[in-house]
Amino acid sequence: MTDAMRSLYPFLSPAAGGDAASVDAVLAEVRESTRDKAREIMELRGRVHREQGHLLAECGAALAKRFARGGRLFSFGNGGSSTDAADLATQFLDPPPGTRPLPAFALTADAAVVTALSNDVGFDLVFSRQLAALGRPDDIAVGLSTSGNSANLLTAFGQAKRAGMLTVGITGDTGGRMAELDCLDFLFAVPSPSVHRVQEAQTTIYHVLAELAAEGAR
């Protein structure tokens, strides 16, 4: 074991009571766990493609039409989904070579706006208030949630629909409360109870949507 590994995993060193055989056993277990996780996400992505591929194609075409009419995309989410929302916007702003950038904004990017709205009007309205001010009929609202139960996303989708925006929800498992909404134009639910696998598959979903939109908006 190297000095670097010993400093990170002192419990594995012989001096800490672990022998070479136990270290090899732990490393073998880690390798197997890594293979299992990789296999699981690949199978999950394949299932999403089989079951929702047609919906991805329809949504990508709908996004392209909105962008062609001058629409803009607004993405939003909480926690890890907030980071994904920012990455989602980046995929449209920085598309594959040969395609033009498309206007996209993450509603969680401005800390001053997010904290002001949370403090003054309430966290449940942090996204809907921004869409009320910025949203136009040809725009797009994309919300991400692993559970589908985030109150501020549900409220935001209602506001987006009232503004005439195209609404896209990306969630996990059976969709949670998001699956009960009648204001969503498209809903993608990753069929897994694992937050980690859901977020990994959600990344694939919005990358595909960004590529389809970019191709369609050429």
Coordinates of N, CA and C in Angstrom, one line a residue:
M1 N 0.8 -1.2 0.0 CA 0.0 0.0 0.0 C 0.9 1.2 0.0
T2 N 0.6 2.2 -0.9 CA 1.4 3.4 -0.9 C 1.1 4.3 0.2
D3 N 2.0 5.3 0.5 CA 1.7 6.2 1.6 C 0.4 7.0 1.4
A4 N 0.1 7.4 0.1 CA -1.1 8.1 -0.1 C -2.3 7.3 0.2
M5 N -2.3 6.1 -0.2 CA -3.5 5.2 0.1 C -3.6 5.0 1.6
R6 N -2.4 4.8 2.3 CA -2.4 4.6 3.7 C -3.0 5.8 4.5
S7 N -2.8 7.0 4.0 CA -3.3 8.2 4.7 C -4.8 8.3 4.5
L8 N -5.3 7.8 3.3 CA -6.7 7.9 3.0 C -7.5 6.7 3.7
Y9 N -6.8 5.6 3.7 CA -7.5 4.4 4.2 C -6.6 3.7 5.2
P10 N -6.4 4.3 6.4 CA -5.5 3.7 7.4 C -6.0 2.4 7.9
F11 N -7.3 2.2 7.9 CA -7.8 0.9 8.4 C -7.5 -0.3 7.6
L12 N -6.9 -0.1 6.4 CA -6.5 -1.2 5.5 C -5.1 -1.6 5.7
S13 N -4.3 -0.8 6.4 CA -2.9 -1.0 6.5 C -2.6 -2.1 7.5
P14 N -1.5 -2.9 7.2 CA -1.2 -4.0 8.2 C -1.0 -3.5 9.6
A15 N -0.4 -2.3 9.7 CA -0.2 -1.7 11.0 C -1.4 -1.5 11.8
A16 N -2.6 -1.3 11.1 CA -3.8 -1.1 11.7 C -4.6 -2.4 12.0
G17 N -3.9 -3.5 11.7 CA -4.5 -4.8 12.0 C -5.1 -5.4 10.7
G18 N -4.9 -4.8 9.5 CA -5.3 -5.4 8.3 C -4.2 -6.1 7.6
D19 N -4.3 -7.3 7.2 CA -3.2 -8.0 6.5 C -3.5 -7.9 5.0
A20 N -2.5 -8.3 4.2 CA -2.6 -8.2 2.7 C -3.8 -8.9 2.2
A21 N -4.2 -10.0 2.8 CA -5.3 -10.8 2.3 C -6.6 -10.0 2.5
S22 N -6.8 -9.3 3.7 CA -8.0 -8.6 3.9 C -8.0 -7.3 3.0
V23 N -6.9 -6.7 2.7 CA -6.9 -5.6 1.8 C -7.3 -6.1 0.4
D24 N -6.8 -7.2 0.0 CA -7.1 -7.7 -1.4 C -8.6 -8.0 -1.4
A25 N -9.2 -8.5 -0.3 CA -10.6 -8.8 -0.3 C -11.4 -7.5 -0.4
V26 N -11.0 -6.5 0.3 CA -11.7 -5.2 0.2 C -11.7 -4.6 -1.2
L27 N -10.5 -4.7 -1.8 CA -10.3 -4.1 -3.2 C -11.1 -4.9 -4.2
A28 N -11.2 -6.2 -4.0 CA -12.0 -7.1 -4.9 C -13.5 -6.7 -4.7
E29 N -13.9 -6.4 -3.5 CA -15.3 -6.0 -3.3 C -15.6 -4.7 -3.9
V30 N -14.6 -3.8 -3.8 CA -14.8 -2.4 -4.4 C -14.9 -2.6 -5.9
R31 N -14.1 -3.4 -6.5 CA -14.1 -3.6 -8.0 C -15.4 -4.2 -8.4
E32 N -15.9 -5.2 -7.7 CA -17.2 -5.8 -8.0 C -18.3 -4.8 -7.9
S33 N -18.3 -4.0 -6.8 CA -19.3 -3.0 -6.6 C -19.4 -2.0 -7.7
T34 N -18.2 -1.6 -8.1 CA -18.1 -0.6 -9.2 C -18.6 -1.2 -10.5
R35 N -18.3 -2.4 -10.8 CA -18.8 -3.1 -12.0 C -20.4 -3.2 -11.9
D36 N -20.9 -3.5 -10.7 CA -22.3 -3.7 -10.6 C -23.0 -2.4 -10.8
K37 N -22.5 -1.3 -10.3 CA -23.1 0.0 -10.5 C -23.0 0.5 -12.0
A38 N -21.9 0.2 -12.6 CA -21.8 0.5 -14.0 C -22.8 -0.3 -14.9
R39 N -23.0 -1.5 -14.5 CA -23.9 -2.4 -15.2 C -25.3 -1.9 -15.0
E40 N -25.6 -1.5 -13.8 CA -27.0 -1.1 -13.4 C -27.4 0.2 -14.2
I41 N -26.5 1.2 -14.2 CA -26.8 2.4 -14.9 C -26.9 2.2 -16.4
M42 N -26.1 1.3 -17.0 CA -26.2 1.0 -18.4 C -27.5 0.4 -18.8
E43 N -27.9 -0.6 -17.9 CA -29.2 -1.2 -18.1 C -30.4 -0.3 -18.0
L44 N -30.2 0.7 -17.0 CA -31.3 1.6 -16.8 C -31.4 2.6 -17.9
R45 N -30.3 3.0 -18.4 CA -30.3 3.9 -19.6 C -30.9 3.2 -20.8
G46 N -30.6 1.9 -21.0 CA -31.2 1.2 -22.0 C -32.7 1.1 -21.9
R47 N -33.2 0.9 -20.7 CA -34.6 0.8 -20.4 C -35.3 2.1 -20.7
V48 N -34.7 3.2 -20.3 CA -35.2 4.6 -20.6 C -35.3 4.8 -22.1
H49 N -34.3 4.3 -22.9 CA -34.3 4.5 -24.3 C -35.4 3.7 -24.9
R50 N -35.6 2.4 -24.5 CA -36.6 1.6 -25.0 C -38.0 2.1 -24.7
E51 N -38.2 2.5 -23.5 CA -39.6 2.9 -23.1 C -40.0 4.3 -23.3
Q52 N -39.0 5.2 -23.4 CA -39.3 6.6 -23.6 C -38.5 7.3 -24.7
G53 N -37.9 6.5 -25.6 CA -37.2 7.0 -26.7 C -38.1 7.8 -27.6
H54 N -39.3 7.3 -27.9 CA -40.2 8.1 -28.8 C -40.6 9.4 -28.2
L55 N -40.7 9.4 -26.8 CA -41.0 10.7 -26.1 C -39.9 11.7 -26.2
L56 N -38.7 11.1 -26.1 CA -37.5 12.0 -26.2 C -37.4 12.6 -27.6
A57 N -37.7 11.9 -28.6 CA -37.7 12.4 -30.0 C -38.8 13.5 -30.2
E58 N -40.0 13.2 -29.6 CA -41.1 14.2 -29.7 C -40.7 15.5 -29.0
C59 N -40.1 15.3 -27.8 CA -39.8 16.5 -27.0 C -38.7 17.3 -27.6
G60 N -37.7 16.6 -28.2 CA -36.6 17.3 -28.9 C -37.1 18.1 -30.0
A61 N -38.0 17.6 -30.8 CA -38.6 18.3 -31.9 C -39.4 19.5 -31.4
A62 N -40.2 19.3 -30.3 CA -40.9 20.4 -29.7 C -40.0 21.6 -29.2
L63 N -38.9 21.2 -28.6 CA -37.9 22.2 -28.2 C -37.4 23.0 -29.4
A64 N -37.0 22.2 -30.4 CA -36.5 22.9 -31.6 C -37.4 23.9 -32.2
K65 N -38.7 23.6 -32.2 CA -39.7 24.5 -32.7 C -39.8 25.8 -31.9
R66 N -39.8 25.6 -30.6 CA -39.8 26.8 -29.7 C -38.6 27.7 -29.9
F67 N -37.4 27.1 -30.0 CA -36.2 27.9 -30.2 C -36.3 28.6 -31.5
A68 N -36.8 27.9 -32.6 CA -36.9 28.5 -33.9 C -37.8 29.7 -33.9
R69 N -38.8 29.8 -32.9 CA -39.7 30.9 -32.8 C -39.2 32.0 -31.9
G70 N -37.9 31.8 -31.5 CA -37.4 32.8 -30.6 C -37.5 32.5 -29.1
G71 N -37.9 31.3 -28.8 CA -38.1 30.9 -27.4 C -36.7 30.7 -26.6
R72 N -36.8 30.7 -25.3 CA -35.7 30.5 -24.4 C -36.0 29.4 -23.5
L73 N -35.0 28.8 -22.9 CA -35.2 27.7 -22.0 C -34.8 28.1 -20.6
F74 N -35.6 27.8 -19.6 CA -35.3 28.1 -18.2 C -35.4 26.7 -17.5
S75 N -34.3 26.4 -16.8 CA -34.2 25.2 -16.0 C -34.1 25.4 -14.6
F76 N -34.5 24.4 -13.8 CA -34.5 24.7 -12.3 C -34.6 23.3 -11.6
G77 N -34.1 23.3 -10.3 CA -34.2 22.1 -9.5 C -33.6 22.5 -8.1
N78 N -33.6 21.6 -7.2 CA -33.1 21.8 -5.8 C -31.9 20.8 -5.6
G79 N -31.0 21.3 -4.7 CA -29.9 20.4 -4.3 C -29.1 20.0 -5.5
G80 N -28.9 18.6 -5.6 CA -28.1 18.1 -6.7 C -28.8 18.4 -8.1
S81 N -30.1 18.5 -8.1 CA -30.9 18.8 -9.3 C -30.6 20.2 -9.7
S82 N -30.3 21.1 -8.7 CA -29.9 22.5 -9.1 C -28.7 22.5 -9.9
T83 N -27.7 21.7 -9.5 CA -26.5 21.5 -10.3 C -26.7 21.0 -11.7
D84 N -27.6 20.0 -11.7 CA -28.0 19.4 -13.0 C -28.7 20.4 -13.9
A85 N -29.5 21.3 -13.3 CA -30.2 22.3 -14.0 C -29.2 23.3 -14.7
A86 N -28.2 23.6 -13.9 CA -27.1 24.5 -14.5 C -26.4 23.8 -15.6
D87 N -26.1 22.5 -15.5 CA -25.4 21.8 -16.5 C -26.3 21.7 -17.7
L88 N -27.6 21.5 -17.5 CA -28.6 21.4 -18.6 C -28.5 22.7 -19.5
A89 N -28.6 23.8 -18.8 CA -28.5 25.1 -19.5 C -27.2 25.2 -20.3
T90 N -26.1 24.7 -19.7 CA -24.8 24.8 -20.4 C -24.8 24.0 -21.7
Q91 N -25.5 22.8 -21.7 CA -25.6 22.0 -22.9 C -26.2 22.7 -24.1
F92 N -27.2 23.6 -23.8 CA -27.8 24.4 -24.9 C -26.9 25.5 -25.3
L93 N -26.3 26.2 -24.3 CA -25.4 27.3 -24.6 C -24.1 26.9 -25.3
D94 N -23.7 25.7 -25.0 CA -22.4 25.2 -25.6 C -22.7 23.9 -26.3
P95 N -23.3 23.9 -27.5 CA -23.8 22.7 -28.1 C -22.6 22.0 -28.9
P96 N -22.9 20.8 -29.4 CA -21.9 20.1 -30.2 C -21.4 20.9 -31.4
P97 N -20.2 20.7 -31.9 CA -19.6 21.5 -33.0 C -20.6 21.4 -34.2
G98 N -20.7 22.5 -34.9 CA -21.6 22.5 -36.1 C -23.0 22.9 -35.9
T99 N -23.4 23.0 -34.6 CA -24.7 23.5 -34.2 C -24.6 24.8 -33.5
R100 N -25.7 25.6 -33.6 CA -25.7 26.9 -33.0 C -26.1 26.9 -31.5
P101 N -25.5 27.8 -30.7 CA -25.9 27.8 -29.3 C -27.4 28.3 -29.2
L102 N -28.1 27.8 -28.2 CA -29.5 28.2 -27.9 C -29.6 28.8 -26.6
P103 N -30.5 29.8 -26.5 CA -30.6 30.6 -25.2 C -31.2 29.8 -24.1
A104 N -30.4 29.6 -23.0 CA -30.9 28.8 -21.9 C -30.4 29.4 -20.6
F105 N -31.2 29.4 -19.5 CA -30.8 30.0 -18.3 C -31.2 29.1 -17.1
A106 N -30.4 29.0 -16.1 CA -30.7 28.2 -14.9 C -31.2 29.2 -13.9
L107 N -32.4 28.9 -13.4 CA -33.0 29.8 -12.4 C -32.4 29.8 -11.0
T108 N -31.5 28.9 -10.8 CA -30.8 28.8 -9.5 C -29.4 29.5 -9.6
A109 N -29.0 30.0 -10.7 CA -27.7 30.5 -10.9 C -27.4 31.8 -10.2
D110 N -28.4 32.6 -9.9 CA -28.2 33.9 -9.3 C -28.6 33.8 -7.8
A111 N -27.5 33.8 -6.9 CA -27.8 33.5 -5.5 C -28.6 34.7 -4.9
A112 N -28.4 35.9 -5.4 CA -29.1 37.0 -4.8 C -30.6 36.9 -5.1
V113 N -30.9 36.5 -6.3 CA -32.3 36.4 -6.6 C -33.0 35.2 -5.8
V114 N -32.3 34.1 -5.8 CA -32.8 32.9 -5.1 C -33.0 33.2 -3.6
T115 N -32.0 33.8 -3.0 CA -32.2 34.1 -1.6 C -33.2 35.2 -1.3
A116 N -33.2 36.2 -2.1 CA -34.2 37.3 -1.9 C -35.6 36.7 -2.0
L117 N -35.9 36.0 -3.0 CA -37.3 35.4 -3.2 C -37.6 34.4 -2.1
S118 N -36.6 33.6 -1.7 CA -36.8 32.7 -0.6 C -37.2 33.4 0.7
N119 N -36.5 34.5 0.9 CA -36.7 35.3 2.2 C -37.9 36.1 2.2
D120 N -38.2 36.7 1.0 CA -39.3 37.7 1.0 C -40.7 37.1 0.6
V121 N -40.7 36.1 -0.3 CA -42.0 35.5 -0.7 C -42.1 34.0 -0.4
G122 N -41.1 33.3 -0.1 CA -41.1 31.9 0.3 C -40.5 31.0 -0.7
F123 N -39.8 30.0 -0.2 CA -39.1 29.1 -1.1 C -40.0 28.4 -2.1
D124 N -41.2 28.1 -1.8 CA -42.1 27.4 -2.7 C -42.4 28.2 -4.0
L125 N -42.1 29.5 -3.9 CA -42.3 30.4 -5.1 C -41.1 30.9 -5.7
V126 N -39.9 30.3 -5.3 CA -38.6 30.8 -5.8 C -38.5 30.7 -7.3
F127 N -39.1 29.7 -7.9 CA -39.0 29.5 -9.4 C -40.2 30.1 -10.1
S128 N -41.4 29.9 -9.6 CA -42.6 30.5 -10.2 C -42.5 32.0 -10.3
R129 N -42.0 32.7 -9.3 CA -41.9 34.1 -9.4 C -41.0 34.6 -10.5
Q130 N -39.9 33.8 -10.7 CA -39.0 34.2 -11.8 C -39.6 33.9 -13.2
L131 N -40.4 32.8 -13.3 CA -41.0 32.5 -14.5 C -42.2 33.5 -14.8
A132 N -42.8 34.0 -13.8 CA -43.8 35.0 -13.9 C -43.3 36.3 -14.5
A133 N -42.0 36.6 -14.1 CA -41.4 37.9 -14.6 C -40.7 37.7 -16.0
L134 N -40.2 36.5 -16.2 CA -39.4 36.3 -17.4 C -40.0 35.5 -18.5
G135 N -41.0 34.6 -18.2 CA -41.5 33.7 -19.1 C -42.4 34.3 -20.2
R136 N -42.2 33.8 -21.4 CA -43.0 34.2 -22.6 C -43.6 33.0 -23.2
P137 N -44.7 33.2 -24.1 CA -45.4 32.0 -24.6 C -44.5 31.0 -25.4
D138 N -43.5 31.5 -26.1 CA -42.6 30.5 -26.8 C -41.5 29.9 -26.0
D139 N -41.4 30.3 -24.7 CA -40.3 29.8 -23.9 C -40.5 28.3 -23.4
I140 N -39.5 27.8 -22.8 CA -39.5 26.4 -22.3 C -39.2 26.4 -20.8
A141 N -39.9 25.6 -20.0 CA -39.6 25.4 -18.6 C -39.2 23.9 -18.4
V142 N -38.0 23.7 -17.9 CA -37.5 22.3 -17.6 C -37.2 22.2 -16.1
G143 N -37.9 21.3 -15.4 CA -37.6 21.1 -14.0 C -37.2 19.7 -13.7
L144 N -36.2 19.6 -12.8 CA -35.6 18.3 -12.5 C -35.8 18.1 -11.0
S145 N -36.2 16.8 -10.7 CA -36.4 16.4 -9.3 C -36.3 14.9 -9.3
T146 N -35.5 14.3 -8.3 CA -35.4 12.9 -8.3 C -36.6 12.2 -7.7
S147 N -37.3 13.0 -6.9 CA -38.6 12.4 -6.3 C -39.8 12.8 -7.0
G148 N -39.8 14.0 -7.6 CA -41.0 14.5 -8.3 C -41.9 15.2 -7.3
N149 N -41.5 15.4 -6.1 CA -42.4 16.0 -5.1 C -42.0 17.4 -4.6
S150 N -41.1 18.0 -5.2 CA -40.7 19.3 -4.8 C -41.8 20.4 -5.1
A151 N -42.2 21.0 -4.0 CA -43.4 21.9 -4.1 C -43.0 23.1 -5.0
N152 N -41.8 23.6 -5.0 CA -41.5 24.8 -5.8 C -41.4 24.4 -7.3
L153 N -41.1 23.2 -7.6 CA -41.2 22.8 -9.0 C -42.7 22.7 -9.5
L154 N -43.5 22.1 -8.7 CA -44.9 21.9 -9.0 C -45.6 23.3 -9.3
T155 N -45.3 24.2 -8.4 CA -45.8 25.6 -8.5 C -45.3 26.2 -9.8
A156 N -44.0 26.0 -10.1 CA -43.3 26.6 -11.2 C -44.0 26.1 -12.5
F157 N -44.3 24.8 -12.6 CA -44.9 24.3 -13.8 C -46.2 24.9 -14.0
G158 N -47.0 25.1 -13.0 CA -48.3 25.7 -13.1 C -48.2 27.1 -13.7
Q159 N -47.2 27.9 -13.2 CA -47.0 29.3 -13.7 C -46.5 29.2 -15.1
A160 N -45.6 28.3 -15.5 CA -45.1 28.2 -16.8 C -46.3 27.9 -17.8
K161 N -47.1 27.0 -17.4 CA -48.3 26.7 -18.3 C -49.2 27.9 -18.5
R162 N -49.4 28.6 -17.5 CA -50.3 29.8 -17.6 C -49.6 30.8 -18.5
A163 N -48.3 30.9 -18.6 CA -47.6 31.8 -19.4 C -47.5 31.3 -20.8
G164 N -48.0 30.1 -21.1 CA -47.9 29.5 -22.5 C -46.6 28.9 -22.8
M165 N -45.8 28.5 -21.8 CA -44.5 27.9 -22.0 C -44.7 26.4 -22.2
L166 N -43.7 25.8 -22.9 CA -43.6 24.4 -23.1 C -43.0 23.9 -21.7
T167 N -43.7 22.8 -21.2 CA -43.2 22.4 -19.8 C -42.7 20.9 -19.9
V168 N -41.5 20.7 -19.3 CA -40.8 19.4 -19.4 C -40.4 19.1 -18.0
G169 N -40.8 17.9 -17.4 CA -40.4 17.5 -16.1 C -39.5 16.3 -16.3
I170 N -38.4 16.2 -15.5 CA -37.5 15.1 -15.5 C -37.4 14.6 -14.1
T171 N -37.8 13.4 -13.8 CA -37.9 12.9 -12.4 C -37.5 11.5 -12.3
G172 N -37.8 10.8 -11.2 CA -37.4 9.4 -11.0 C -38.5 8.6 -10.5
D173 N -38.2 7.3 -10.5 CA -39.1 6.2 -10.0 C -40.4 6.3 -10.7
T174 N -41.5 6.5 -10.0 CA -42.9 6.6 -10.6 C -43.3 8.0 -10.9
G175 N -42.5 9.0 -10.6 CA -42.8 10.4 -10.9 C -43.3 11.2 -9.8
G176 N -43.7 10.6 -8.7 CA -44.2 11.3 -7.5 C -45.3 12.2 -7.9
R177 N -45.4 13.4 -7.2 CA -46.5 14.3 -7.4 C -46.4 14.9 -8.8
M178 N -45.2 15.0 -9.4 CA -45.1 15.5 -10.7 C -45.9 14.7 -11.8
A179 N -46.0 13.4 -11.5 CA -46.8 12.6 -12.5 C -48.3 12.9 -12.4
E180 N -48.7 13.6 -11.4 CA -50.1 13.9 -11.2 C -50.5 15.2 -11.9
L181 N -49.5 16.0 -12.3 CA -49.8 17.3 -12.9 C -50.5 17.1 -14.3
D182 N -51.4 18.1 -14.6 CA -52.0 18.1 -15.9 C -51.4 19.3 -16.7
C183 N -50.4 19.9 -16.2 CA -49.8 21.1 -16.9 C -48.4 20.8 -17.5
L184 N -48.1 19.5 -17.5 CA -46.8 19.1 -18.1 C -47.0 18.6 -19.5
D185 N -46.2 19.1 -20.5 CA -46.3 18.7 -21.8 C -45.5 17.4 -22.0
F186 N -44.4 17.3 -21.3 CA -43.6 16.1 -21.4 C -43.1 15.7 -20.0
L187 N -43.1 14.4 -19.6 CA -42.6 13.9 -18.4 C -41.7 12.7 -18.6
F188 N -40.5 12.8 -18.1 CA -39.6 11.7 -18.2 C -39.3 11.2 -16.7
A189 N -39.7 10.0 -16.5 CA -39.5 9.4 -15.1 C -38.5 8.2 -15.2
V190 N -37.3 8.4 -14.6 CA -36.3 7.3 -14.6 C -36.8 6.2 -13.7
P191 N -37.1 5.0 -14.2 CA -37.7 3.9 -13.3 C -36.7 3.3 -12.4
S192 N -36.3 4.0 -11.3 CA -35.4 3.4 -10.3 C -35.7 4.1 -9.0
P193 N -35.6 3.4 -7.9 CA -35.7 4.1 -6.6 C -34.4 4.6 -6.1
S194 N -33.3 4.4 -6.8 CA -32.0 4.9 -6.3 C -31.8 6.3 -6.8
V195 N -31.5 7.2 -5.9 CA -31.3 8.6 -6.3 C -30.1 8.7 -7.2
H196 N -29.0 8.0 -6.9 CA -27.8 8.0 -7.6 C -28.0 7.6 -9.1
R197 N -28.7 6.5 -9.3 CA -29.0 6.0 -10.6 C -29.9 6.9 -11.4
V198 N -30.9 7.5 -10.6 CA -31.8 8.4 -11.3 C -31.1 9.6 -11.8
Q199 N -30.2 10.2 -11.0 CA -29.5 11.4 -11.4 C -28.6 11.1 -12.6
E200 N -27.9 9.9 -12.6 CA -27.1 9.6 -13.7 C -27.9 9.4 -15.0
A201 N -29.1 8.8 -14.9 CA -29.9 8.7 -16.1 C -30.5 10.0 -16.6
Q202 N -30.8 10.8 -15.6 CA -31.4 12.1 -15.9 C -30.4 12.9 -16.8
T203 N -29.1 12.8 -16.4 CA -28.1 13.5 -17.2 C -28.1 13.1 -18.6
T204 N -28.3 11.8 -18.9 CA -28.3 11.3 -20.2 C -29.6 11.8 -20.9
I205 N -30.7 11.9 -20.2 CA -31.9 12.4 -20.9 C -31.7 13.8 -21.4
Y206 N -31.2 14.7 -20.5 CA -31.2 16.1 -21.0 C -30.0 16.3 -21.9
H207 N -29.0 15.5 -21.9 CA -28.0 15.6 -23.0 C -28.6 15.2 -24.3
V208 N -29.4 14.2 -24.3 CA -30.0 13.8 -25.6 C -31.0 14.9 -26.1
L209 N -31.8 15.4 -25.2 CA -32.7 16.5 -25.5 C -31.9 17.7 -26.1
A210 N -30.8 18.1 -25.5 CA -30.0 19.2 -26.0 C -29.5 18.9 -27.4
E211 N -29.1 17.7 -27.7 CA -28.5 17.4 -29.0 C -29.7 17.4 -30.0
L212 N -30.8 16.8 -29.7 CA -31.9 16.8 -30.6 C -32.4 18.2 -30.9
A213 N -32.5 19.1 -29.9 CA -32.9 20.4 -30.1 C -31.9 21.2 -31.0
A214 N -30.6 21.0 -30.7 CA -29.6 21.6 -31.5 C -29.7 21.2 -33.0
E215 N -29.9 19.9 -33.2 CA -30.0 19.4 -34.6 C -31.2 20.0 -35.3
G216 N -32.3 20.0 -34.5 CA -33.6 20.5 -35.1 C -33.6 21.9 -35.4
A217 N -32.8 22.7 -34.6 CA -32.8 24.2 -34.8 C -31.7 24.6 -35.7
R218 N -31.1 23.8 -36.5 CA -30.0 24.2 -37.4 C -30.5 25.2 -38.4

